[in-house]
Amino acid sequence: MSLFHSVPPHRHGVTTNEWEPGAEPLPGLIEQAHAAGLRCAALYNWEPLRNISRLGTLDFAYFRNGAETDADSDHLIAREATRYLADARPDFAFVYFGTVDTAGHTFGWMSAAYLDQLAYVDQALGIVLDALPPDATVLVQSDHGGHDYNHGTDVAEDMTIPWMIAGPTIRQGYDMQIEVSLLDTAPTLARILNVPIPAHWEGRCAEEIFA
Ligand SMILES: [Zn+2]
């Protein structure tokens, strides 16, 4: 929720996986893109993510349960993403792979079995990348790290994430100098999508990535 709404938990109010829509959260990236006339999609295998956007803002949603129960689940998401992206050419698509988190909870973060699952999910990502048009911009990131068998503390292993982006307007082979936060994802993608950045968003566009 922080990633899509560019505000920390005390502002969007979602602090557990059991959150249910009540008070509407502040508008996020998908609301902004939809209001600008863009077509948005979300494909995911972990059901709480159904709440990352408001009713009426997605043109396509695909949920197939499996992040916690089926180690092959991310490949099913990749296959559907490949079919949908080629067929519909949306302006923005969120593709979520959930099994690495489950492998961390089951086998331990950075264990051999965890890294095996990560490699398998990297193949799923490759399937999606191969299906994208050459002018697509792609941001790959996680929403948290982990240590031992869990996450949710303030230690560096939990708080540090990969954040990688490529596309026609993005610098190539460049290591970012400024720390990026979950809150920076929505403003950065809003700039790329050319949609307005709401005044209440707390993150910043990662300007240094642009060529
Ligand atoms: Zn987890």
mmCIF file of C-alpha atoms and ligand atoms in Angstrom:
data_model
loop_
_atom_site.group_PDB
_atom_site.id
_atom_site.type_symbol
_atom_site.label_atom_id
_atom_site.label_comp_id
_atom_site.label_asym_id
_atom_site.label_seq_id
_atom_site.Cartn_x
_atom_site.Cartn_y
_atom_site.Cartn_z
ATOM 1 C CA MET A 1 0.000 0.000 0.000
ATOM 2 C CA SER A 2 2.936 2.332 0.741
ATOM 3 C CA LEU A 3 4.442 1.495 -2.627
ATOM 4 C CA PHE A 4 1.325 2.419 -4.607
ATOM 5 C CA HIS A 5 0.185 5.363 -2.460
ATOM 6 C CA SER A 6 3.519 7.021 -1.655
ATOM 7 C CA VAL A 7 2.617 7.500 2.000
ATOM 8 C CA PRO A 8 3.766 5.515 5.073
ATOM 9 C CA PRO A 9 1.464 3.131 6.985
ATOM 10 C CA HIS A 10 0.280 5.698 9.513
ATOM 11 C CA ARG A 11 -1.267 7.669 6.631
ATOM 12 C CA HIS A 12 -2.789 4.892 4.483
ATOM 13 C CA GLY A 13 -3.832 2.926 7.576
ATOM 14 C CA VAL A 14 -2.986 -0.565 6.321
ATOM 15 C CA THR A 15 -0.808 -2.275 8.919
ATOM 16 C CA THR A 16 -1.882 -5.945 8.646
ATOM 17 C CA ASN A 17 -2.669 -8.472 5.917
ATOM 18 C CA GLU A 18 -6.229 -8.708 7.277
ATOM 19 C CA TRP A 19 -7.065 -5.095 6.462
ATOM 20 C CA GLU A 20 -10.459 -4.559 4.847
ATOM 21 C CA PRO A 21 -11.572 -1.530 2.877
ATOM 22 C CA GLY A 22 -13.327 0.964 5.103
ATOM 23 C CA ALA A 23 -12.161 4.532 4.991
ATOM 24 C CA GLU A 24 -10.936 5.020 1.438
ATOM 25 C CA PRO A 25 -7.168 5.408 1.248
ATOM 26 C CA LEU A 26 -5.659 8.421 -0.459
ATOM 27 C CA PRO A 27 -5.458 8.109 -4.260
ATOM 28 C CA GLY A 28 -2.553 6.005 -5.459
ATOM 29 C CA LEU A 29 -0.748 5.353 -8.721
ATOM 30 C CA ILE A 30 -3.527 3.298 -10.280
ATOM 31 C CA GLU A 31 -6.156 5.917 -9.404
ATOM 32 C CA GLN A 32 -3.970 8.632 -10.943
ATOM 33 C CA ALA A 33 -3.312 6.623 -14.101
ATOM 34 C CA HIS A 34 -6.958 5.686 -14.501
ATOM 35 C CA ALA A 35 -8.054 9.312 -14.053
ATOM 36 C CA ALA A 36 -5.630 10.277 -16.828
ATOM 37 C CA GLY A 37 -7.305 7.816 -19.187
ATOM 38 C CA LEU A 38 -4.644 5.109 -19.028
ATOM 39 C CA ARG A 39 -5.501 1.413 -18.998
ATOM 40 C CA CYS A 40 -4.180 -0.418 -15.939
ATOM 41 C CA ALA A 41 -3.878 -4.084 -15.031
ATOM 42 C CA ALA A 42 -2.894 -6.144 -11.994
ATOM 43 C CA LEU A 43 -1.885 -9.814 -11.976
ATOM 44 C CA TYR A 44 -1.073 -11.466 -8.650
ATOM 45 C CA ASN A 45 -1.172 -14.672 -6.633
ATOM 46 C CA TRP A 46 -1.673 -13.285 -3.110
ATOM 47 C CA GLU A 47 -5.238 -12.209 -2.446
ATOM 48 C CA PRO A 48 -4.747 -9.211 -0.083
ATOM 49 C CA LEU A 49 -3.361 -7.322 -3.102
ATOM 50 C CA ARG A 50 -6.903 -6.943 -4.413
ATOM 51 C CA ASN A 51 -7.052 -3.823 -2.217
ATOM 52 C CA ILE A 52 -4.165 -1.887 -3.758
ATOM 53 C CA SER A 53 -6.552 0.027 -6.030
ATOM 54 C CA ARG A 54 -10.086 1.302 -5.720
ATOM 55 C CA LEU A 55 -13.112 -0.186 -7.415
ATOM 56 C CA GLY A 56 -13.484 0.926 -10.996
ATOM 57 C CA THR A 57 -9.849 1.798 -11.717
ATOM 58 C CA LEU A 58 -8.493 -1.430 -13.244
ATOM 59 C CA ASP A 59 -9.170 -2.523 -16.794
ATOM 60 C CA PHE A 60 -7.971 -6.043 -16.063
ATOM 61 C CA ALA A 61 -7.285 -8.076 -12.928
ATOM 62 C CA TYR A 62 -6.068 -11.660 -12.670
ATOM 63 C CA PHE A 63 -5.855 -13.421 -9.346
ATOM 64 C CA ARG A 64 -4.902 -17.058 -9.010
ATOM 65 C CA ASN A 65 -4.314 -18.223 -5.477
ATOM 66 C CA GLY A 66 -0.979 -19.931 -4.973
ATOM 67 C CA ALA A 67 1.755 -17.718 -3.542
ATOM 68 C CA GLU A 68 1.625 -19.645 -0.269
ATOM 69 C CA THR A 69 0.591 -23.064 -1.562
ATOM 70 C CA ASP A 70 2.135 -23.722 -4.979
ATOM 71 C CA ALA A 71 5.839 -23.218 -5.722
ATOM 72 C CA ASP A 72 5.011 -23.137 -9.470
ATOM 73 C CA SER A 73 2.437 -20.398 -8.971
ATOM 74 C CA ASP A 74 4.558 -17.506 -10.235
ATOM 75 C CA HIS A 75 5.001 -19.225 -13.588
ATOM 76 C CA LEU A 76 1.212 -19.349 -13.930
ATOM 77 C CA ILE A 77 1.123 -15.592 -13.310
ATOM 78 C CA ALA A 78 3.902 -15.060 -15.853
ATOM 79 C CA ARG A 79 2.070 -17.112 -18.455
ATOM 80 C CA GLU A 80 -1.147 -15.123 -17.998
ATOM 81 C CA ALA A 81 0.794 -11.835 -18.014
ATOM 82 C CA THR A 82 2.425 -12.823 -21.285
ATOM 83 C CA ARG A 83 -0.928 -13.628 -22.857
ATOM 84 C CA TYR A 84 -2.614 -10.475 -21.574
ATOM 85 C CA LEU A 85 0.208 -8.009 -22.300
ATOM 86 C CA ALA A 86 0.548 -9.166 -25.901
ATOM 87 C CA ASP A 87 -3.208 -9.167 -26.387
ATOM 88 C CA ALA A 88 -4.251 -5.894 -24.714
ATOM 89 C CA ARG A 89 -1.129 -3.690 -24.557
ATOM 90 C CA PRO A 90 -2.119 -1.875 -21.322
ATOM 91 C CA ASP A 91 -0.421 1.377 -20.330
ATOM 92 C CA PHE A 92 0.513 0.057 -16.873
ATOM 93 C CA ALA A 93 0.630 -3.467 -15.476
ATOM 94 C CA PHE A 94 1.476 -4.629 -11.962
ATOM 95 C CA VAL A 95 2.760 -8.220 -11.991
ATOM 96 C CA TYR A 96 3.288 -9.808 -8.594
ATOM 97 C CA PHE A 97 5.254 -12.967 -7.848
ATOM 98 C CA GLY A 98 4.627 -14.177 -4.297
ATOM 99 C CA THR A 99 6.549 -17.425 -3.845
ATOM 100 C CA VAL A 100 9.922 -15.961 -2.841
ATOM 101 C CA ASP A 101 8.358 -14.544 0.319
ATOM 102 C CA THR A 102 6.809 -17.928 1.097
ATOM 103 C CA ALA A 103 10.179 -19.639 0.535
ATOM 104 C CA GLY A 104 11.736 -17.203 3.011
ATOM 105 C CA HIS A 105 9.163 -18.016 5.674
ATOM 106 C CA THR A 106 9.473 -21.760 5.012
ATOM 107 C CA PHE A 107 13.209 -22.262 4.452
ATOM 108 C CA GLY A 108 14.788 -19.069 5.785
ATOM 109 C CA TRP A 109 15.918 -15.933 3.957
ATOM 110 C CA MET A 110 19.040 -16.514 1.818
ATOM 111 C CA SER A 111 19.011 -20.285 2.476
ATOM 112 C CA ALA A 112 19.875 -22.592 -0.437
ATOM 113 C CA ALA A 113 16.204 -23.483 -0.957
ATOM 114 C CA TYR A 114 15.256 -19.789 -0.867
ATOM 115 C CA LEU A 115 17.860 -18.966 -3.526
ATOM 116 C CA ASP A 116 16.650 -21.897 -5.660
ATOM 117 C CA GLN A 117 13.122 -20.453 -5.569
ATOM 118 C CA LEU A 118 14.487 -17.010 -6.371
ATOM 119 C CA ALA A 119 16.220 -18.421 -9.463
ATOM 120 C CA TYR A 120 12.971 -20.119 -10.503
ATOM 121 C CA VAL A 121 11.047 -16.859 -10.122
ATOM 122 C CA ASP A 122 13.759 -15.057 -12.081
ATOM 123 C CA GLN A 123 12.871 -17.398 -14.965
ATOM 124 C CA ALA A 124 9.216 -16.343 -14.614
ATOM 125 C CA LEU A 125 10.304 -12.711 -14.800
ATOM 126 C CA GLY A 126 12.297 -13.517 -17.940
ATOM 127 C CA ILE A 127 9.173 -14.956 -19.551
ATOM 128 C CA VAL A 128 7.354 -11.660 -18.962
ATOM 129 C CA LEU A 129 10.285 -9.541 -20.173
ATOM 130 C CA ASP A 130 10.463 -11.534 -23.414
ATOM 131 C CA ALA A 131 6.800 -10.704 -24.095
ATOM 132 C CA LEU A 132 7.149 -6.935 -23.673
ATOM 133 C CA PRO A 133 7.426 -4.502 -26.588
ATOM 134 C CA PRO A 134 10.884 -2.942 -27.033
ATOM 135 C CA ASP A 135 9.733 0.489 -25.826
ATOM 136 C CA ALA A 136 8.389 -0.793 -22.484
ATOM 137 C CA THR A 137 9.764 0.531 -19.205
ATOM 138 C CA VAL A 138 10.155 -2.139 -16.522
ATOM 139 C CA LEU A 139 10.647 -1.639 -12.786
ATOM 140 C CA VAL A 140 11.560 -4.727 -10.760
ATOM 141 C CA GLN A 141 11.498 -4.471 -6.997
ATOM 142 C CA SER A 142 10.484 -6.260 -3.829
ATOM 143 C CA ASP A 143 8.354 -4.745 -1.087
ATOM 144 C CA HIS A 144 10.602 -5.933 1.763
ATOM 145 C CA GLY A 145 13.555 -8.148 2.571
ATOM 146 C CA GLY A 146 13.800 -10.643 5.415
ATOM 147 C CA HIS A 147 16.047 -12.487 7.856
ATOM 148 C CA ASP A 148 15.831 -15.908 9.504
ATOM 149 C CA TYR A 149 12.196 -16.916 8.851
ATOM 150 C CA ASN A 150 10.446 -13.574 8.940
ATOM 151 C CA HIS A 151 10.476 -9.829 8.242
ATOM 152 C CA GLY A 152 8.812 -6.740 9.611
ATOM 153 C CA THR A 153 11.557 -5.403 11.875
ATOM 154 C CA ASP A 154 13.758 -2.387 11.193
ATOM 155 C CA VAL A 155 16.981 -4.379 10.632
ATOM 156 C CA ALA A 156 18.781 -3.768 7.317
ATOM 157 C CA GLU A 157 18.026 -7.281 6.018
ATOM 158 C CA ASP A 158 14.284 -6.553 6.295
ATOM 159 C CA MET A 159 14.380 -2.948 5.130
ATOM 160 C CA THR A 160 16.718 -3.237 2.109
ATOM 161 C CA ILE A 161 15.178 -4.038 -1.267
ATOM 162 C CA PRO A 162 16.329 -4.460 -4.851
ATOM 163 C CA TRP A 163 15.078 -1.642 -7.132
ATOM 164 C CA MET A 164 15.963 -1.985 -10.815
ATOM 165 C CA ILE A 165 14.560 -0.117 -13.775
ATOM 166 C CA ALA A 166 15.133 -0.190 -17.526
ATOM 167 C CA GLY A 167 13.520 1.501 -20.495
ATOM 168 C CA PRO A 168 14.020 3.913 -23.385
ATOM 169 C CA THR A 169 14.345 6.984 -21.136
ATOM 170 C CA ILE A 170 16.412 5.312 -18.378
ATOM 171 C CA ARG A 171 20.196 5.494 -17.975
ATOM 172 C CA GLN A 172 21.887 2.188 -18.731
ATOM 173 C CA GLY A 173 24.434 0.447 -16.496
ATOM 174 C CA TYR A 174 24.063 3.097 -13.815
ATOM 175 C CA ASP A 175 24.227 2.482 -10.050
ATOM 176 C CA MET A 176 21.900 4.839 -8.203
ATOM 177 C CA GLN A 177 23.643 7.161 -5.769
ATOM 178 C CA ILE A 178 20.642 8.251 -3.719
ATOM 179 C CA GLU A 179 18.720 5.805 -1.544
ATOM 180 C CA VAL A 180 15.337 4.926 -2.966
ATOM 181 C CA SER A 181 12.301 4.237 -0.784
ATOM 182 C CA LEU A 182 9.057 2.338 -1.338
ATOM 183 C CA LEU A 183 7.410 5.776 -1.330
ATOM 184 C CA ASP A 184 9.448 6.803 -4.409
ATOM 185 C CA THR A 185 8.057 4.104 -6.686
ATOM 186 C CA ALA A 186 4.672 5.746 -7.390
ATOM 187 C CA PRO A 187 6.089 9.239 -8.177
ATOM 188 C CA THR A 188 8.762 7.744 -10.431
ATOM 189 C CA LEU A 189 6.254 5.649 -12.353
ATOM 190 C CA ALA A 190 3.826 8.599 -12.500
ATOM 191 C CA ARG A 191 6.475 10.671 -14.247
ATOM 192 C CA ILE A 192 7.172 7.860 -16.721
ATOM 193 C CA LEU A 193 3.430 7.469 -17.362
ATOM 194 C CA ASN A 194 3.094 11.257 -17.623
ATOM 195 C CA VAL A 195 0.313 11.455 -15.033
ATOM 196 C CA PRO A 196 0.020 14.093 -12.253
ATOM 197 C CA ILE A 197 1.756 13.529 -8.906
ATOM 198 C CA PRO A 198 -0.689 14.375 -6.058
ATOM 199 C CA ALA A 199 0.482 16.929 -3.526
ATOM 200 C CA HIS A 200 -0.066 14.528 -0.618
ATOM 201 C CA TRP A 201 2.399 11.904 -1.886
ATOM 202 C CA GLU A 202 5.503 11.901 0.311
ATOM 203 C CA GLY A 203 7.944 10.115 -2.011
ATOM 204 C CA ARG A 204 10.013 11.750 -4.721
ATOM 205 C CA CYS A 205 10.631 10.889 -8.338
ATOM 206 C CA ALA A 206 14.057 9.234 -8.669
ATOM 207 C CA GLU A 207 15.281 11.901 -11.104
ATOM 208 C CA GLU A 208 18.820 10.538 -11.386
ATOM 209 C CA ILE A 209 17.696 7.429 -13.267
ATOM 210 C CA PHE A 210 16.696 9.347 -16.379
ATOM 211 C CA ALA A 211 19.045 9.552 -19.331
HETATM 212 ZN ZN ZN B 1 6.169 -12.442 4.261
#
